[in-house]
Coordinates of C-alpha atoms in Angstrom, one line a residue:
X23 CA 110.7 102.8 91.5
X24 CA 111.4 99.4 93.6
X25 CA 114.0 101.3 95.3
X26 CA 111.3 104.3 96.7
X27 CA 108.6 101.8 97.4
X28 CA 111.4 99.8 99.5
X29 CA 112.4 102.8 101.9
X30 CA 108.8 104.5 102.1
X31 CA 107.6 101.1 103.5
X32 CA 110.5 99.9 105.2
X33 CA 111.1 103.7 107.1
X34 CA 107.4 104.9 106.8
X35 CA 104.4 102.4 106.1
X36 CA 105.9 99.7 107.8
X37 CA 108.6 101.6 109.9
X38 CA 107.8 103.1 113.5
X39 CA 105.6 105.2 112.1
X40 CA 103.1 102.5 111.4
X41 CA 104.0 100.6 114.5
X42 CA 103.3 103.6 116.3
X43 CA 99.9 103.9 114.5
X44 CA 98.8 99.9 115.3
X45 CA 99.7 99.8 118.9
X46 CA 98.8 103.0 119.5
X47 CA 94.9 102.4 118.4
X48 CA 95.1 98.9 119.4
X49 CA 96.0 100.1 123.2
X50 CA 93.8 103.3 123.1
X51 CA 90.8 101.0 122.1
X52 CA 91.9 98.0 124.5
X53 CA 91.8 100.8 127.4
X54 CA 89.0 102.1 126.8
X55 CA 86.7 99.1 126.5
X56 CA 88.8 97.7 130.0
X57 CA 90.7 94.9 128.1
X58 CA 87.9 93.4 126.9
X59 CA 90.0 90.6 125.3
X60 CA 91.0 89.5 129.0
X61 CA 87.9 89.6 130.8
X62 CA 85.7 88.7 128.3
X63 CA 88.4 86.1 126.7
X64 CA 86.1 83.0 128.3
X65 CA 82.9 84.0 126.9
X66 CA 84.4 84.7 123.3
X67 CA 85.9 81.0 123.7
X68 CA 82.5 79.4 124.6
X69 CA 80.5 81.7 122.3
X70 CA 82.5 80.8 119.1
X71 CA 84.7 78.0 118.4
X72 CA 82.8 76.6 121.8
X73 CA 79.1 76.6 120.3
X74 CA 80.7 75.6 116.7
X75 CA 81.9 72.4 117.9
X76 CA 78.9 71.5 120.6
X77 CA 76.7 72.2 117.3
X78 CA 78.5 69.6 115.5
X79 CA 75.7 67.3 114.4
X80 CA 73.1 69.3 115.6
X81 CA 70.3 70.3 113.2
X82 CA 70.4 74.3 112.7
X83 CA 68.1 76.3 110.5
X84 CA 70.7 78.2 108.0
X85 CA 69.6 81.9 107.8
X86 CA 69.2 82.9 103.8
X87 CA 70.7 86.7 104.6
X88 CA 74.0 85.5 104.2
X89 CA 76.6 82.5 106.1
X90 CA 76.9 81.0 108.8
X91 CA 79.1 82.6 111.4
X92 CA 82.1 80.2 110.9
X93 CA 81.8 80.2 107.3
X94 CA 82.8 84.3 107.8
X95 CA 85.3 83.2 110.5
X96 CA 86.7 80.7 107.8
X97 CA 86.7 83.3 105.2
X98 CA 88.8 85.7 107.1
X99 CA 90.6 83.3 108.9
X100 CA 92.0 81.9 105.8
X101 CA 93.6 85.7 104.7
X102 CA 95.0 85.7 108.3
X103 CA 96.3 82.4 108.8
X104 CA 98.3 82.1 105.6
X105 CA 102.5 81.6 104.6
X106 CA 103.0 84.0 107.1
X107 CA 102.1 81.6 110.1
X108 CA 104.8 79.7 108.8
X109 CA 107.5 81.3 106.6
X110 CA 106.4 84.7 108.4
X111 CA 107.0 83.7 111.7
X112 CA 110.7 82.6 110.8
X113 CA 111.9 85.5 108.9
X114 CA 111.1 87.4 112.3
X115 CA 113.4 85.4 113.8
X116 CA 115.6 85.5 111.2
X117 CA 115.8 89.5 111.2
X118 CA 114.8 90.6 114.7
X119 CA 116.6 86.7 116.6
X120 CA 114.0 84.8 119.3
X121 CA 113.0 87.9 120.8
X122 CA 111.0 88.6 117.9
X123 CA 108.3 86.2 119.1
X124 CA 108.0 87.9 122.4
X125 CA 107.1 91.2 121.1
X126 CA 104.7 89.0 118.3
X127 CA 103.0 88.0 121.7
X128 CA 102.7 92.0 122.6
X129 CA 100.7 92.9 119.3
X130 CA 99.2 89.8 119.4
X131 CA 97.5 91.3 122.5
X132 CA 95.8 94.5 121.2
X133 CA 95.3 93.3 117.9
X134 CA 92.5 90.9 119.8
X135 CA 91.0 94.1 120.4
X136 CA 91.4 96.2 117.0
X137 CA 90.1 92.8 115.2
X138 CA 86.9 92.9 117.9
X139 CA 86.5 96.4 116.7
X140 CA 87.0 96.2 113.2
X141 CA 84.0 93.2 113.5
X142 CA 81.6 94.9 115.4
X143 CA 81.9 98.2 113.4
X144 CA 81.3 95.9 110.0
X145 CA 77.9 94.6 111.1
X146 CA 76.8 97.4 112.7
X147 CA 77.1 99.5 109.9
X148 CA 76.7 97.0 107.2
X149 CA 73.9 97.1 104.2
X150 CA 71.8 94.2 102.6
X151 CA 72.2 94.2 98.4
X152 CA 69.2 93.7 96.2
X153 CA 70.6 89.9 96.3
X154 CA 70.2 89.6 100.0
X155 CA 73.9 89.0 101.0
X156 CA 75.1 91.6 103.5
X157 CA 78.0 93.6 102.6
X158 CA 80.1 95.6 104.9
X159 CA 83.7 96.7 105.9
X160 CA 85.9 99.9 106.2
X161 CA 84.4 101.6 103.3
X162 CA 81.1 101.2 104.8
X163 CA 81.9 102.4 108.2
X164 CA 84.3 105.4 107.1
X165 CA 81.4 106.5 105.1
X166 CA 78.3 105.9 107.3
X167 CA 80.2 106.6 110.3
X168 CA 82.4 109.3 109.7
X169 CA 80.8 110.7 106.4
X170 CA 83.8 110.7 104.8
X171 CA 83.1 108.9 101.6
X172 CA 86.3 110.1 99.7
X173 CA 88.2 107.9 102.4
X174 CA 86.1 105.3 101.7
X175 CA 86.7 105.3 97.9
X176 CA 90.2 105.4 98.7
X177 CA 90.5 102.3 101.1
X178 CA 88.9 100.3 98.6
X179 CA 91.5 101.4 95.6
X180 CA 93.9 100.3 97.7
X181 CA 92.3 97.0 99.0
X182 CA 91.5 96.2 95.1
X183 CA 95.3 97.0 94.1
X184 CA 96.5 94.9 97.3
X185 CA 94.0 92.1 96.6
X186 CA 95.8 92.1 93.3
X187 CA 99.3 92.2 94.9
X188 CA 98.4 89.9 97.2
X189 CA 97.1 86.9 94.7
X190 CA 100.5 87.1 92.9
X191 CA 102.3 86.4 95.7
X192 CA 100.7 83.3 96.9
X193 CA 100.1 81.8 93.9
X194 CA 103.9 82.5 93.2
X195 CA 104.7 80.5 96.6
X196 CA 102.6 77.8 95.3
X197 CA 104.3 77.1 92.0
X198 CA 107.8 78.1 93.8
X199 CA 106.8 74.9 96.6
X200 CA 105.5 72.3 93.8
X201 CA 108.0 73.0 91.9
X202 CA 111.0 72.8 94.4
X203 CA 109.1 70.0 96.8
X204 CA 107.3 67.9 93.8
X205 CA 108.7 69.1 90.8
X206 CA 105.4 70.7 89.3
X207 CA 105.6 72.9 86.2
X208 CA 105.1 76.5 87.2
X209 CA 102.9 77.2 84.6
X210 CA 100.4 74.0 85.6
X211 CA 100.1 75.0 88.9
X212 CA 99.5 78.5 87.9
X213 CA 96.7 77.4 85.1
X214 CA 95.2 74.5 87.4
X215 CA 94.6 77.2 90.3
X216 CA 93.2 79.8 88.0
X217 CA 90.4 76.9 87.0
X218 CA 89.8 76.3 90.5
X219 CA 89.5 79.9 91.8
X220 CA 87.4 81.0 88.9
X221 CA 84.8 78.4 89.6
X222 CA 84.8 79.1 93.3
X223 CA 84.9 82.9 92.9
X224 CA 82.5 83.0 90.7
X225 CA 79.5 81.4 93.3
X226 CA 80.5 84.6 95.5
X227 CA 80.8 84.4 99.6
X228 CA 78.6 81.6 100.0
X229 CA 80.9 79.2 98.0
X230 CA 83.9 80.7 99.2
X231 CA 83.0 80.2 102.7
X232 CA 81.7 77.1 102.1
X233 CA 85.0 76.1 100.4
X234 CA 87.1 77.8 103.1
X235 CA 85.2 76.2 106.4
X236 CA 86.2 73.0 104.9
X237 CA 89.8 73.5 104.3
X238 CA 90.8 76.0 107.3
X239 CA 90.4 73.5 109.9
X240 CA 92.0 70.6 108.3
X241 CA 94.9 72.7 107.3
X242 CA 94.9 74.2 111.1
X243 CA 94.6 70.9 112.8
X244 CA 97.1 69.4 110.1
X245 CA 99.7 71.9 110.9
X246 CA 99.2 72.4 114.1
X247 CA 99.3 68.1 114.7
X248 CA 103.0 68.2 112.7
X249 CA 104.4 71.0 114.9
X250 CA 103.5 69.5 118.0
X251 CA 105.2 66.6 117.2
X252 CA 108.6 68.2 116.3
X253 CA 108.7 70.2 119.4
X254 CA 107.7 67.1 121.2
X255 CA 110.4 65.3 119.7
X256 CA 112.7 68.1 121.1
X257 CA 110.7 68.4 124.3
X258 CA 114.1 69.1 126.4
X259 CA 115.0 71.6 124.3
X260 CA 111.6 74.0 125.1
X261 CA 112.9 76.0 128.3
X262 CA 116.2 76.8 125.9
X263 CA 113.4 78.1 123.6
X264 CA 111.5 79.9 126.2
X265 CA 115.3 81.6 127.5
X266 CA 116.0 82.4 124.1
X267 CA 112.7 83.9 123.5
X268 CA 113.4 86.2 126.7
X269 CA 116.7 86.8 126.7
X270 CA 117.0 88.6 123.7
X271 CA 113.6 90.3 123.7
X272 CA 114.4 93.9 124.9
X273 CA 117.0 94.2 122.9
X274 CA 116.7 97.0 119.6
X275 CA 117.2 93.9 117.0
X276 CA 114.2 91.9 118.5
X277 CA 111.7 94.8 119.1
X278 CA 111.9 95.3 115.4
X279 CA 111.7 91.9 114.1
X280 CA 109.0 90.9 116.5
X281 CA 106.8 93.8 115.2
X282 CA 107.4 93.2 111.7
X283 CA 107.3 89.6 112.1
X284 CA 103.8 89.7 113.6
X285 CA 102.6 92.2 111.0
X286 CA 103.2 89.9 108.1
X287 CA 100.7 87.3 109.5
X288 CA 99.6 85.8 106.6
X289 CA 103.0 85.8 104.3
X290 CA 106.9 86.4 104.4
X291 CA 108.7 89.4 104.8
X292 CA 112.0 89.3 102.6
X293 CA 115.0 88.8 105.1
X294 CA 115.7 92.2 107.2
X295 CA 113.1 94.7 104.7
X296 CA 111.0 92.4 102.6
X297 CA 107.3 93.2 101.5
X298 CA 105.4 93.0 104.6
X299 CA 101.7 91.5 104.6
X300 CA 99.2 92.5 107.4
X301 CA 98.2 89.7 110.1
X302 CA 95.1 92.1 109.7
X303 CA 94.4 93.6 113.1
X304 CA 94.4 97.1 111.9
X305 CA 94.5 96.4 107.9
X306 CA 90.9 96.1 107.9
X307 CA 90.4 92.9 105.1
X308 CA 89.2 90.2 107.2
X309 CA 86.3 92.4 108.8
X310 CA 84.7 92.1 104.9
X311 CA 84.6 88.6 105.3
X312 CA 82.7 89.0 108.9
X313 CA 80.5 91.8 107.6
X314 CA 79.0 88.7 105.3
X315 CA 78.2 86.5 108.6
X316 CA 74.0 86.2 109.0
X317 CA 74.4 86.9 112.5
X318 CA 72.4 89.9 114.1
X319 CA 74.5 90.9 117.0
X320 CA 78.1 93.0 116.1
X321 CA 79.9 92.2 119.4
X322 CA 79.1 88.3 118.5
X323 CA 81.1 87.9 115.3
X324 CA 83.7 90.9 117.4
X325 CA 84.0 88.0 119.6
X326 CA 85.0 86.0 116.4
X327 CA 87.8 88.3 115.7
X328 CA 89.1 87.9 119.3
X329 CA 89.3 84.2 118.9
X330 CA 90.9 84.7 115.2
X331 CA 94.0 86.4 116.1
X332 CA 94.1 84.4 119.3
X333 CA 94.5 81.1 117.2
X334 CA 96.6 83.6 114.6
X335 CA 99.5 84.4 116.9
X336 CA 99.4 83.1 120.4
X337 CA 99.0 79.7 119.0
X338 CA 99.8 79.3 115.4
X339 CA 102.8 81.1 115.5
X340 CA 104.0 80.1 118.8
X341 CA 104.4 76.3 117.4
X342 CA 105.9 77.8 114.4
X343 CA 108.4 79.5 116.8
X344 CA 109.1 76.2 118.9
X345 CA 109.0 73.9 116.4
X346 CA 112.1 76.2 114.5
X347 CA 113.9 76.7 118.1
X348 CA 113.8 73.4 119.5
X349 CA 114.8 71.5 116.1
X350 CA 117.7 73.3 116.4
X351 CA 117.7 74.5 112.8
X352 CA 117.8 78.0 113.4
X353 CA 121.5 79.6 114.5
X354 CA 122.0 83.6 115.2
X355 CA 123.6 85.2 111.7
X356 CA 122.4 82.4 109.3
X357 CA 121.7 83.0 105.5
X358 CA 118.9 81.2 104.4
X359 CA 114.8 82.2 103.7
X360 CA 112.0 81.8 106.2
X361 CA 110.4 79.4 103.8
X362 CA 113.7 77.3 103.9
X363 CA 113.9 77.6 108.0
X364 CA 110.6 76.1 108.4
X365 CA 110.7 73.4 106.1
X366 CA 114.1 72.4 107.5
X367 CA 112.6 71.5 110.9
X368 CA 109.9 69.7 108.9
X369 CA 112.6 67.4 107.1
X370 CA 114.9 67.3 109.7
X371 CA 111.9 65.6 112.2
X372 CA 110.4 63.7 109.4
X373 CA 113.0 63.0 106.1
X374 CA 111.6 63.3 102.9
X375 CA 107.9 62.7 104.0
X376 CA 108.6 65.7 106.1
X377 CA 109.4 67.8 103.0
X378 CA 106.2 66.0 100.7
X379 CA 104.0 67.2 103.6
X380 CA 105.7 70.9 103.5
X381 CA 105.1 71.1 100.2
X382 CA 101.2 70.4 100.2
X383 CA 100.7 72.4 103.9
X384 CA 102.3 75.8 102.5
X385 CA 100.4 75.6 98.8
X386 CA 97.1 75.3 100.9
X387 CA 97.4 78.4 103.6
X388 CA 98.7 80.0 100.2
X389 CA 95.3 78.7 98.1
X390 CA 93.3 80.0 100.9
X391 CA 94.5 83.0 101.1
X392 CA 93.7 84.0 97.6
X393 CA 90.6 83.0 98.0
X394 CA 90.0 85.4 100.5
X395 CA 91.2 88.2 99.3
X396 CA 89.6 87.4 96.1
X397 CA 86.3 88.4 98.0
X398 CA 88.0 91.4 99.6
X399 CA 89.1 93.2 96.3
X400 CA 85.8 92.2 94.5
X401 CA 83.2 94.0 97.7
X402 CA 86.3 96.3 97.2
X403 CA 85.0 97.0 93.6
X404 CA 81.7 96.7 93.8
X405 CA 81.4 99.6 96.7
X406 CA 83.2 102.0 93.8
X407 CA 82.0 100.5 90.7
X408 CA 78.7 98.8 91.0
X409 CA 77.7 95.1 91.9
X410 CA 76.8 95.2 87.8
X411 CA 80.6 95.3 86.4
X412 CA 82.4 92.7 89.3
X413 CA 82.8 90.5 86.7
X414 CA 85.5 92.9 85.3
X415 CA 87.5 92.5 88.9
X416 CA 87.0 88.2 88.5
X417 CA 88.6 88.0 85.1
X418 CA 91.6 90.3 85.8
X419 CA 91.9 88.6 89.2
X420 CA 92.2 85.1 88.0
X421 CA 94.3 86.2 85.1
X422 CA 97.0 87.4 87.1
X423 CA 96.8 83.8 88.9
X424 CA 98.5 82.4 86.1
X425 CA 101.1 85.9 85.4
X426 CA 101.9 85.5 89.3
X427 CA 102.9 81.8 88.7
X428 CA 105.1 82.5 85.5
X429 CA 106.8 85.9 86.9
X430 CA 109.3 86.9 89.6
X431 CA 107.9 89.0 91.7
X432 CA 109.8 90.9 94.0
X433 CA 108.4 94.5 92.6
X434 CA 104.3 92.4 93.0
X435 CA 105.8 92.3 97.1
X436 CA 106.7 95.8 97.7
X437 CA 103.6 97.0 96.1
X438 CA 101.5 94.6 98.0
X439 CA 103.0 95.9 100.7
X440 CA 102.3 99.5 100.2
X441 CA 99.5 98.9 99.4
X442 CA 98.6 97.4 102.5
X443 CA 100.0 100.0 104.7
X444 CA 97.8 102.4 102.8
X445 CA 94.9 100.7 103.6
X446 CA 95.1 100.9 107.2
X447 CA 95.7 104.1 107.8
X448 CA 92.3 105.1 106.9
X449 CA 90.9 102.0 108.9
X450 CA 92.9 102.9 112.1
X451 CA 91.4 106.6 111.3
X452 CA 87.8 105.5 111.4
X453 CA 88.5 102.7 114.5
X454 CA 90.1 105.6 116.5
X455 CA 87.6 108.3 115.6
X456 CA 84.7 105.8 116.1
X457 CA 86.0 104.4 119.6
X458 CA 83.0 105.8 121.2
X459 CA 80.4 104.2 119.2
X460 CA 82.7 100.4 119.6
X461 CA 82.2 101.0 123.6
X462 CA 78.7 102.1 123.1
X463 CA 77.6 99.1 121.5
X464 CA 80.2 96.7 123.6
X465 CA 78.6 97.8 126.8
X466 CA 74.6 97.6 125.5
X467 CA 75.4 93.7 124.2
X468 CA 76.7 92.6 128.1
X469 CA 74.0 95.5 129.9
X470 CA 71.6 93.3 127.7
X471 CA 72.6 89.9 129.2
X472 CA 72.0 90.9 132.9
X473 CA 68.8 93.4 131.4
X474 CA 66.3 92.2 128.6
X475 CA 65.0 95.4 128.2
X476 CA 67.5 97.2 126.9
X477 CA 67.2 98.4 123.7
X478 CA 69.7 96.8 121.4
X479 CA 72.4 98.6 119.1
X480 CA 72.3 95.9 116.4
X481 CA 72.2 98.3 113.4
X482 CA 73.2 102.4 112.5
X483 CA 70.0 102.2 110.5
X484 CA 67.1 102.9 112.9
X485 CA 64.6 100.8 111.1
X486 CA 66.6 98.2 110.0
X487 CA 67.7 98.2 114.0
X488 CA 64.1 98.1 114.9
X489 CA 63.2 94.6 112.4
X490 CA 66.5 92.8 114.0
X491 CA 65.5 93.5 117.9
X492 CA 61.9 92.2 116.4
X493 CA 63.6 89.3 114.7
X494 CA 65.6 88.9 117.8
X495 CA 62.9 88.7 120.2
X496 CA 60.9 86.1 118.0
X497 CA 64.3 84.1 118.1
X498 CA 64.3 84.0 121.9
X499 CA 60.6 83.1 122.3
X500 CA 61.5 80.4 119.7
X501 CA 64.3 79.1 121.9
X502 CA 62.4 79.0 125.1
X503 CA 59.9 77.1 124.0
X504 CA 62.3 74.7 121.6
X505 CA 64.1 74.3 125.2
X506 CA 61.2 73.6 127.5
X507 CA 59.8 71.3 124.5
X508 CA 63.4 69.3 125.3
X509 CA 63.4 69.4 129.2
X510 CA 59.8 67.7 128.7
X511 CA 61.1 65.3 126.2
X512 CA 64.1 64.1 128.5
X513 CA 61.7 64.3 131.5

């Protein structure tokens, strides 16, 4: 059975046929919408990471219909950046040579796109539960949009079954790293992350964005800080990375590895056909997370996704690349794992502490990750089942947190990864069928910055549309008068 789920993904769900399938949407959309992630690339800066950090300290009214627009980033962020930023990143370059990262860089490109879609079609065509929270995602927008709820019931089998996949894996790359780095039981680190995912899972998005916003930037900034200084360390060596990086990109070896390489964002791909994990532009997980956001405007938290994959690829994985080809660790033929490439420039630039700090980095992208897909497989559910009988999907879940640690699981990583090629082909179906409606609503958010009275497209729900452009308008007059009330005070 491992043997047919290794050549249908390798030759079909992950072969050019996917490829084909992701670039081909992400390009389609990019065009049509007159690469939006270029022109527009400022304003998504300033609008999202840009008013996070000038709010910092700032007092801000929390809206109760769900979190805060970087607690959603944070959410989804944290199933994106994950083991793949790391261990990822060098098993591309350890199956497709430098040139991999080059055509990472390509993807990178018009996933910025397919993630702004994805986002903008979640709120638009999300729906508020009895409970207030917002839930949204493919299922929502295959079935509202296209009317096509059997799709929609089968995305979210195969989100639940590649939630499941998913949280073996990284909890098994968490006991594997105590265990190798600090000499931690498997079976502890499996039980002692069960207790902690069970309690935060079971206070729902709120806690688990509240949880993530906390951890995703220390673990960003953490990483990020390290790699910096190895390259820095190896600063002469960067234009040999760069002419690496170029040199071999065109060739057949490096157009394959790149691809795949990028397409595993948030884990590792075994050596030349392991599993292979989504970076999510095209997958159609992280949008859940976003769909959750209390903000009223699509093509705001679409700007969110822009920024996400930005951060993702271009710069995540881009230090990751440099910091392995300026150390000087990686050589052209060598037999060793991703994860054991990466943490080899780690030691190499910093000894033993080098390997300690490894060890605590990988185990948190890995923590995070469950956590978000946790969420994803529960909404997942809950669209099929009923909100009533989640707590079936919780208990199962963090059961198999402690199986995952105690069990090789090479079969878990080839059904992971078939599952999540199954669940983006009928995401890319709905985003290229629905292209249209993603322009529609892309071009009435800017026509509404140069024209007030345009009437917004904030919901597929006319009434529901109507109370937001209310709710909006109230928010404006607020503003204004807020602002005017603080030109007068620093007058």
């Amino acid at each position: 059975m491992q043997k047919i789920i290794q050549f249908i993904n390798d030759n079909i769900l992950w072969g050019v046929p996917m490829i084909i399938l992701i670039l081909g949407v992400g390009i389609y959309l990019t065009a049509r919408n007159k690469f939006t992630q270029v022109t527009k690339f400022p304003y998504a800066v300033k609008m999202t990471i840009g008013k996070t950090l000038t709010g910092i300290g700032k007092k801000n009214k929390k809206s109760g219909d769900g979190i805060s627009q970087f607690e959603a980033f944070s959410t989804a962020i944290a199933g994106t950046v994950g083991t793949g930023n790391i261990v990822g990143v060098a098993t591309a370059i350890l199956s497709g040579g430098p040139g991999a990262v080059f055509w990472m860089w390509l993807s990178a490109f018009v996933g910025m796109f397919t993630n702004f879609a994805e986002n903008v079609l979640g709120i638009y065509y999300r729906k508020k539960g009895k409970d207030g929270e917002y839930r949204g995602g493919p299922m929502y927008y295959i079935s509202e949009g296209l009317g096509w709820k059997w799709l929609a019931i089968l995305f979210s089998i195969f989100c639940m079954l590649a939630a499941f996949g998913m949280n073996m894996v990284q909890i098994n790359t968490i006991a594997d790293t105590l265990n190798g780095g600090l000499k931690v039981p498997k079976w502890v680190s499996g039980v002692a992350v069960a207790i902690v995912i069970a309690l935060i899972i079971i206070g729902g998005i709120k806690r688990i964005g509240k949880i993530t916003s906390y951890i995703i930037p220390f673990m960003c900034v953490g990483f990020i800080i390290m790699a910096v200084v190895i390259i820095f360390m190896n600063v002469k060596a960067i234009p040999t990375a760069f002419g690496q990086i170029f040199k071999s990109a065109f060739s057949f070896k490096a157009v394959g590895g790149g691809v795949l390489g990028y397409a595993i964002m948030r884990s590792m791909r075994y050596g030349l056909a392991r599993g292979i994990f989504s970076n999510e532009a095209g997958l159609g997980s992280s949008v859940i997370a976003h769909s959750a956001s209390s903000v009223k405007e699509p093509v705001r938290q679409g700007l969110w996704g822009i920024f996400g994959v930005f951060l993702d690829t271009i710069v995540i994985c881009t230090l990751t690349a440099l910091m392995i080809l300026t150390s000087g660790v990686y050589s052209e033929g060598m037999e060793i794992s991703g994860a054991m490439l990466s943490q080899s420039a780690f030691t190499q630039a910093f000894g033993q502490f080098g390997t300690i700090v490894f060890s605590i980095i990988l185990p948190l992208f890995a923590f995070t990750t469950i956590l978000s897909w946790a969420y994803y497989g529960e909404k997942s559910f809950e669209f099929i089942f009923g909100k009533k009988y989640s707590i079936i999907f919780k208990i199962v879940y963090v059961a198999l947190v402690i199986v995952g640690a105690l069990t090789g699981v090479s079969l878990v990583w080839d059904l992971a990864d078939f599952f999540n090629g199954l669940m983006a082909i009928p995401n890319l179906i709905a985003l290229f069928f629905l292209g249209g409606t993603i322009t529609r609503i892309t071009k009435n958010y800017f026509a509404r910055q140069k024209d007030s009275g345009i009437m917004p497209m904030l919901s597929a729900y006319p009434e529901e549309n109507l109370k937001l452009t209310e709710e909006n308008e109230e928010k404006a007059v607020v503003s204004d008068e807020v602002e005017k009330e603080q030109e007068t005070s620093d007058g």
